[in-house]
Amino acid sequence: MSDLLVFVLILASLAIGWGLGRYDRKSKRRKEKSTHLSREYFVGLNYLLSDKPDQAIETFIHALEVNSDTVETHLALGGLLRKRGEVDKAVAVHQNLLARPDLSKENSVEAHFSLAKDYMAAGLLGRAERILVELAEERGQRRADSLGLLATIFEEEKEWAKALIVAGNLKNMGDKSVRVKLGQYCCELAEQCSRAGDLREARRYFKLALAHDRGCVRASLSRGLMEQKAGNYKEAVKVLQGFVQQDPDFIPESIPILEACYDSMASDKGLFQYLNRCLERYPSVSVVLALSRRVAVKHGDEVAGKFLGDQLKKKPSIRGLSQLIDLHIKYAEGSAKENLSILKGFTSTLLAQKPVYRCGNCGFSGKQLHWLCPSCHTWGVVKPIQGLEGD
């Protein structure tokens, strides 16, 4: 019995010794690998401190072996390269990830999504589109993000029908913020139909735009202009006067079209009533100026000048002052006329320098109305500027 016990103890000792030896060898290899990684890390860090980011990035790429623990690091590094404008290197990092046969499904989706963003940054929209279409069809964790990028691609390519379908899918997934884009895409399609002479289809898209986004003033403004050009003046007036409910800030945009409609109908009674209602509820310089022009035609410049002066006391405006000078300068003489001419030149210079529209999202400003802000690329956020230097 004692011999058997000794034999068991010897076997146990040998097993423990073998196990400890194997652990020691593995530990040694891990230590050597860790020492190598640490050395590479500090070399890369030294490059960063020496303001040599290119060498630092190359060092970090070589130091990080692709495995389940470093995938996120590779993705972050690829994103950094893309932001730095080094798209070719970002593509290499993400393609290197996708070349790993043991890459998990989740990590593969992330790498493909990042690669699509690389291609978009490089202007290779076709390649990006193919990847994003596959990701959207898989209904995985990146489906909504992929649909969002697809919409951006179709916007750049002006493929509005495709953009409308993609945005519709996002809406069906519960994304309420996409309603503004849906309205704008419908307007793009409506304006295409209008230019092609298909007014019936254009009206359908304008109505669909308002169904998606009640506040889509572009649908009302563009349709009003279309109806005015087509000679449907009453319909144009009906559509354009709806701005009061949609967004009163855009009433000034509709006034020139409304004036053209009423002039064509040879009656401005309805226009007087509408402008007076706007003046009471939503006063603006454009409304005041339109009324003063009508007053001048009916009652003369003196009455129009008094009306305009009274309104400017309530709501000062450089545009209003410029119009008031025009009303008085033709009747002035001598030094008074000379002084008014100087003042007119001053106001004209101010107006020429000042922007007319401003983005409520990023602050971009300019003299042209953009439905898609050129700076932050957000739909429906550019509005007429209000106040002393605006409307």
XYZ file of C-alpha atoms in Angstrom:
391
model
C 0.000 0.000 0.000
C 2.856 2.292 0.898
C 4.622 1.465 -2.417
C 1.484 2.408 -4.337
C 1.228 5.681 -2.458
C 4.868 6.537 -3.249
C 4.276 5.741 -6.941
C 1.234 8.022 -7.080
C 3.159 10.814 -5.402
C 6.013 10.463 -7.916
C 3.583 10.608 -10.857
C 1.869 13.658 -9.352
C 5.225 15.361 -8.883
C 6.185 14.693 -12.492
C 2.836 16.021 -13.740
C 3.095 19.157 -11.616
C 6.691 19.707 -12.742
C 5.759 19.307 -16.415
C 2.824 21.683 -16.015
C 4.909 24.310 -14.247
C 7.578 24.047 -16.922
C 5.036 24.484 -19.694
C 3.470 27.476 -17.914
C 6.914 28.980 -17.442
C 7.687 28.641 -21.154
C 4.337 30.206 -22.129
C 4.784 32.934 -19.583
C 8.243 33.617 -20.975
C 6.871 33.862 -24.528
C 4.056 36.168 -23.377
C 6.581 38.272 -21.520
C 8.809 38.490 -24.603
C 5.785 39.417 -26.750
C 4.634 41.958 -24.174
C 8.141 43.410 -23.998
C 8.209 43.697 -27.813
C 4.756 45.357 -27.843
C 5.801 47.730 -25.071
C 8.955 48.617 -26.992
C 6.938 49.303 -30.165
C 4.428 51.320 -28.147
C 7.091 53.595 -26.696
C 8.737 53.971 -30.112
C 5.359 55.082 -31.504
C 4.788 57.382 -28.549
C 8.199 58.943 -29.128
C 7.234 59.626 -32.756
C 4.049 61.347 -31.579
C 5.958 63.514 -29.102
C 8.445 64.369 -31.857
C 5.564 65.560 -34.066
C 5.975 62.660 -36.490
C 2.426 61.266 -36.667
C 2.969 59.294 -39.883
C 5.798 57.244 -38.386
C 3.824 56.855 -35.159
C 0.798 55.418 -36.974
C 2.946 53.004 -38.998
C 4.579 51.786 -35.789
C 1.259 51.240 -34.036
C -0.135 49.321 -37.042
C 2.839 46.920 -37.054
C 2.772 46.558 -33.273
C -0.881 45.500 -33.090
C -1.502 41.939 -34.198
C -5.052 41.430 -35.441
C -7.034 39.406 -32.913
C -10.307 39.622 -31.047
C -8.750 41.972 -28.490
C -7.387 44.507 -30.977
C -10.178 44.744 -33.586
C -11.678 47.844 -31.961
C -8.231 49.434 -31.868
C -7.766 48.786 -35.594
C -11.207 50.247 -36.333
C -10.405 53.339 -34.260
C -7.043 53.700 -35.989
C -8.675 53.414 -39.417
C -11.199 56.068 -38.452
C -8.378 58.356 -37.322
C -6.565 57.896 -40.616
C -9.744 58.710 -42.545
C -10.269 61.912 -40.557
C -6.664 62.890 -41.252
C -7.362 62.539 -44.960
C -5.158 59.437 -45.353
C -7.939 57.403 -46.887
C -5.642 54.907 -48.634
C -4.106 53.915 -45.285
C -7.552 53.666 -43.685
C -8.647 51.362 -46.503
C -5.533 49.202 -45.952
C -6.252 48.873 -42.229
C -9.881 47.862 -42.774
C -9.068 45.495 -45.653
C -6.418 43.884 -43.464
C -9.089 43.259 -40.850
C -11.472 41.721 -43.383
C -8.731 39.390 -44.639
C -8.709 37.577 -41.282
C -10.579 34.256 -41.627
C -11.380 34.133 -37.908
C -13.064 37.565 -37.801
C -16.445 37.410 -36.052
C -19.656 38.329 -37.868
C -20.125 41.416 -35.694
C -16.567 42.646 -36.291
C -16.899 41.916 -40.010
C -19.965 44.182 -40.200
C -18.084 46.972 -38.389
C -15.078 46.624 -40.697
C -17.260 46.660 -43.816
C -19.145 49.724 -42.546
C -15.857 51.535 -41.877
C -14.551 50.549 -45.310
C -17.696 52.019 -46.913
C -17.034 55.296 -45.092
C -13.450 55.204 -46.401
C -14.708 54.829 -49.970
C -17.157 57.697 -49.480
C -14.330 59.912 -48.219
C -12.321 58.954 -51.306
C -15.232 59.778 -53.621
C -15.653 56.133 -54.637
C -19.402 56.239 -54.153
C -20.135 53.164 -56.267
C -17.954 50.923 -54.079
C -19.408 52.397 -50.911
C -22.944 51.912 -52.218
C -22.393 48.209 -52.921
C -21.149 47.569 -49.385
C -23.916 49.604 -47.754
C -26.659 47.900 -49.779
C -25.439 44.512 -48.506
C -25.296 45.754 -44.903
C -28.806 47.217 -45.190
C -30.183 43.958 -46.564
C -28.717 41.940 -43.687
C -30.851 43.827 -41.140
C -27.993 43.773 -38.662
C -26.733 46.242 -36.090
C -25.598 48.713 -38.765
C -28.734 48.648 -40.941
C -30.045 52.093 -39.958
C -26.584 53.682 -40.235
C -26.073 52.052 -43.635
C -29.418 53.374 -44.889
C -28.473 56.839 -43.661
C -25.193 56.785 -45.596
C -26.964 55.413 -48.670
C -29.336 58.381 -48.546
C -26.303 60.693 -48.437
C -24.778 58.960 -51.469
C -28.022 59.211 -53.455
C -28.247 62.898 -52.530
C -24.775 63.528 -53.940
C -25.649 61.576 -57.076
C -29.044 63.354 -57.271
C -30.779 59.974 -57.405
C -33.857 61.338 -55.652
C -36.145 58.365 -56.302
C -33.625 56.012 -54.675
C -33.082 58.451 -51.816
C -36.846 58.550 -51.242
C -37.022 54.749 -50.978
C -34.098 54.574 -48.552
C -35.480 57.375 -46.367
C -38.862 55.624 -46.403
C -37.202 52.489 -45.007
C -35.683 54.575 -42.228
C -39.102 56.029 -41.430
C -40.567 52.513 -41.252
C -37.852 51.647 -38.737
C -39.119 54.418 -36.478
C -36.779 57.262 -37.437
C -39.042 60.322 -37.160
C -36.234 62.774 -37.906
C -36.134 61.610 -41.526
C -39.502 63.247 -42.323
C -37.771 66.510 -43.333
C -35.567 64.642 -45.817
C -38.580 62.806 -47.219
C -40.319 66.125 -47.864
C -37.236 67.574 -49.567
C -36.709 64.488 -51.752
C -40.343 64.714 -52.896
C -39.796 68.389 -53.756
C -36.725 67.516 -55.824
C -38.773 64.962 -57.765
C -41.675 67.415 -58.129
C -39.398 70.109 -59.528
C -37.939 67.606 -61.997
C -41.467 66.783 -63.180
C -42.341 70.479 -63.379
C -39.315 71.211 -65.577
C -40.334 68.302 -67.802
C -43.845 69.743 -68.141
C -45.569 66.983 -66.163
C -47.526 69.239 -63.796
C -49.874 66.482 -62.668
C -47.035 64.314 -61.386
C -45.353 67.381 -59.896
C -48.507 68.180 -57.897
C -48.611 64.598 -56.645
C -45.059 64.837 -55.329
C -45.698 68.267 -53.750
C -48.704 66.832 -51.899
C -46.634 63.819 -50.831
C -43.951 66.180 -49.521
C -46.512 67.884 -47.274
C -47.843 64.499 -46.173
C -44.348 63.628 -44.931
C -43.573 67.077 -43.520
C -46.367 69.578 -42.873
C -43.824 72.335 -42.372
C -42.206 71.865 -45.790
C -42.443 75.451 -47.044
C -40.463 74.492 -50.122
C -43.406 72.400 -51.336
C -45.736 75.408 -51.070
C -43.292 77.941 -52.511
C -42.226 75.753 -55.438
C -45.767 74.700 -56.261
C -46.991 78.299 -56.053
C -44.309 79.369 -58.500
C -45.167 76.449 -60.800
C -48.882 77.329 -60.805
C -48.122 81.020 -61.418
C -45.938 80.189 -64.423
C -48.677 77.880 -65.734
C -51.245 80.682 -65.483
C -53.157 79.033 -62.615
C -53.151 82.230 -60.569
C -55.976 81.448 -58.163
C -54.442 78.090 -57.314
C -51.051 79.727 -56.800
C -52.560 82.322 -54.436
C -54.342 79.627 -52.441
C -51.132 77.618 -52.023
C -48.870 80.560 -51.189
C -51.158 82.072 -48.577
C -50.771 78.813 -46.656
C -47.362 80.050 -45.484
C -49.132 81.757 -42.585
C -49.818 78.332 -41.053
C -46.566 76.669 -42.140
C -43.813 79.126 -41.302
C -44.450 82.899 -41.182
C -40.700 83.565 -41.567
C -41.078 82.589 -45.230
C -43.978 84.937 -46.017
C -41.522 87.420 -47.648
C -40.448 84.722 -50.120
C -44.000 84.365 -51.394
C -44.801 88.068 -51.843
C -43.162 88.619 -55.300
C -45.038 85.594 -56.708
C -48.312 86.734 -55.124
C -47.879 90.231 -56.571
C -47.267 88.737 -60.036
C -50.425 86.625 -59.710
C -52.640 89.537 -58.648
C -51.143 91.767 -61.357
C -52.009 89.105 -63.935
C -55.572 88.911 -62.576
C -55.792 92.734 -62.741
C -57.086 92.946 -59.179
C -55.194 93.431 -55.949
C -58.102 93.592 -53.502
C -57.348 90.149 -52.122
C -53.644 91.003 -51.904
C -54.363 94.130 -49.823
C -56.430 92.073 -47.384
C -53.813 89.333 -47.133
C -50.890 91.737 -46.610
C -52.790 93.649 -43.936
C -53.505 90.407 -42.076
C -49.795 89.532 -42.274
C -48.880 93.029 -41.040
C -51.082 92.592 -37.975
C -49.974 89.067 -37.083
C -46.510 88.603 -38.624
C -45.048 92.047 -39.458
C -41.968 92.090 -41.683
C -40.189 94.603 -43.889
C -41.216 92.753 -47.051
C -44.887 93.022 -46.095
C -44.503 96.736 -45.329
C -42.682 97.410 -48.598
C -45.278 95.502 -50.619
C -48.078 97.494 -49.014
C -46.239 100.786 -49.550
C -45.860 99.975 -53.262
C -49.602 99.330 -53.520
C -50.395 102.514 -51.585
C -48.114 104.526 -53.897
C -49.987 103.265 -56.978
C -53.409 104.017 -55.505
C -52.787 107.165 -53.430
C -49.419 108.564 -54.491
C -45.887 108.667 -53.100
C -46.676 111.138 -50.324
C -49.251 108.867 -48.693
C -46.997 105.844 -49.260
C -44.071 107.705 -47.682
C -46.097 108.566 -44.581
C -47.285 104.961 -44.264
C -43.738 103.654 -44.653
C -42.335 106.182 -42.158
C -44.921 105.231 -39.534
C -44.098 101.540 -39.970
C -40.339 102.139 -39.720
C -40.862 103.818 -36.351
C -42.393 100.550 -35.133
C -39.927 98.234 -36.893
C -36.699 99.933 -38.064
C -35.064 98.417 -41.125
C -32.292 99.350 -43.552
C -34.351 98.005 -46.470
C -37.322 100.073 -45.366
C -35.145 103.173 -45.018
C -33.782 102.635 -48.526
C -37.329 102.428 -49.919
C -38.346 105.566 -47.992
C -35.408 107.468 -49.509
C -36.553 106.406 -52.986
C -40.003 107.817 -52.309
C -38.620 111.219 -51.239
C -35.547 111.687 -53.403
C -37.407 112.336 -56.650
C -39.218 115.292 -55.092
C -36.198 116.722 -53.267
C -34.062 119.569 -54.610
C -30.670 121.112 -53.985
C -28.711 120.056 -50.920
C -31.611 117.947 -49.619
C -31.519 115.809 -52.749
C -27.730 115.570 -52.545
C -27.879 114.456 -48.900
C -30.558 111.871 -49.696
C -28.383 110.560 -52.548
C -25.474 110.118 -50.143
C -27.726 108.338 -47.667
C -29.118 106.133 -50.458
C -25.610 105.150 -51.501
C -24.794 104.287 -47.904
C -27.870 102.073 -47.436
C -27.307 100.394 -50.828
C -23.720 99.540 -49.841
C -24.888 98.114 -46.509
C -27.549 95.986 -48.180
C -25.088 94.721 -50.794
C -22.695 93.544 -48.085
C -25.194 91.912 -45.753
C -26.358 88.287 -46.103
C -30.067 87.627 -46.556
C -30.317 84.028 -45.295
C -28.800 82.166 -42.355
C -28.623 78.514 -41.325
C -30.189 77.932 -37.923
C -27.994 74.882 -37.418
C -24.422 76.036 -38.159
C -24.738 79.792 -38.750
C -23.791 79.725 -42.452
C -25.097 82.860 -44.180
C -25.426 84.091 -47.749
C -27.618 85.858 -50.269
C -29.155 82.740 -51.806
C -31.799 80.480 -50.260
C -30.470 76.920 -49.978
C -32.830 74.130 -48.983
C -29.747 72.035 -48.147
C -27.213 74.023 -46.146
C -23.891 74.068 -48.089
C -21.946 74.096 -44.829
C -23.503 71.542 -42.441
C -25.472 69.637 -45.135
C -28.713 69.759 -43.154
C -32.069 70.039 -44.910
C -34.593 72.805 -44.232
C -32.619 74.885 -41.714
C -31.787 77.985 -43.814
C -34.198 80.892 -43.249
C -34.503 84.597 -44.079
C -32.663 86.809 -41.588
C -34.927 88.926 -39.403
C -34.275 92.260 -37.680
C -32.740 95.635 -38.524
C -30.436 94.271 -41.242
C -32.833 91.577 -42.417
C -36.554 91.274 -42.991
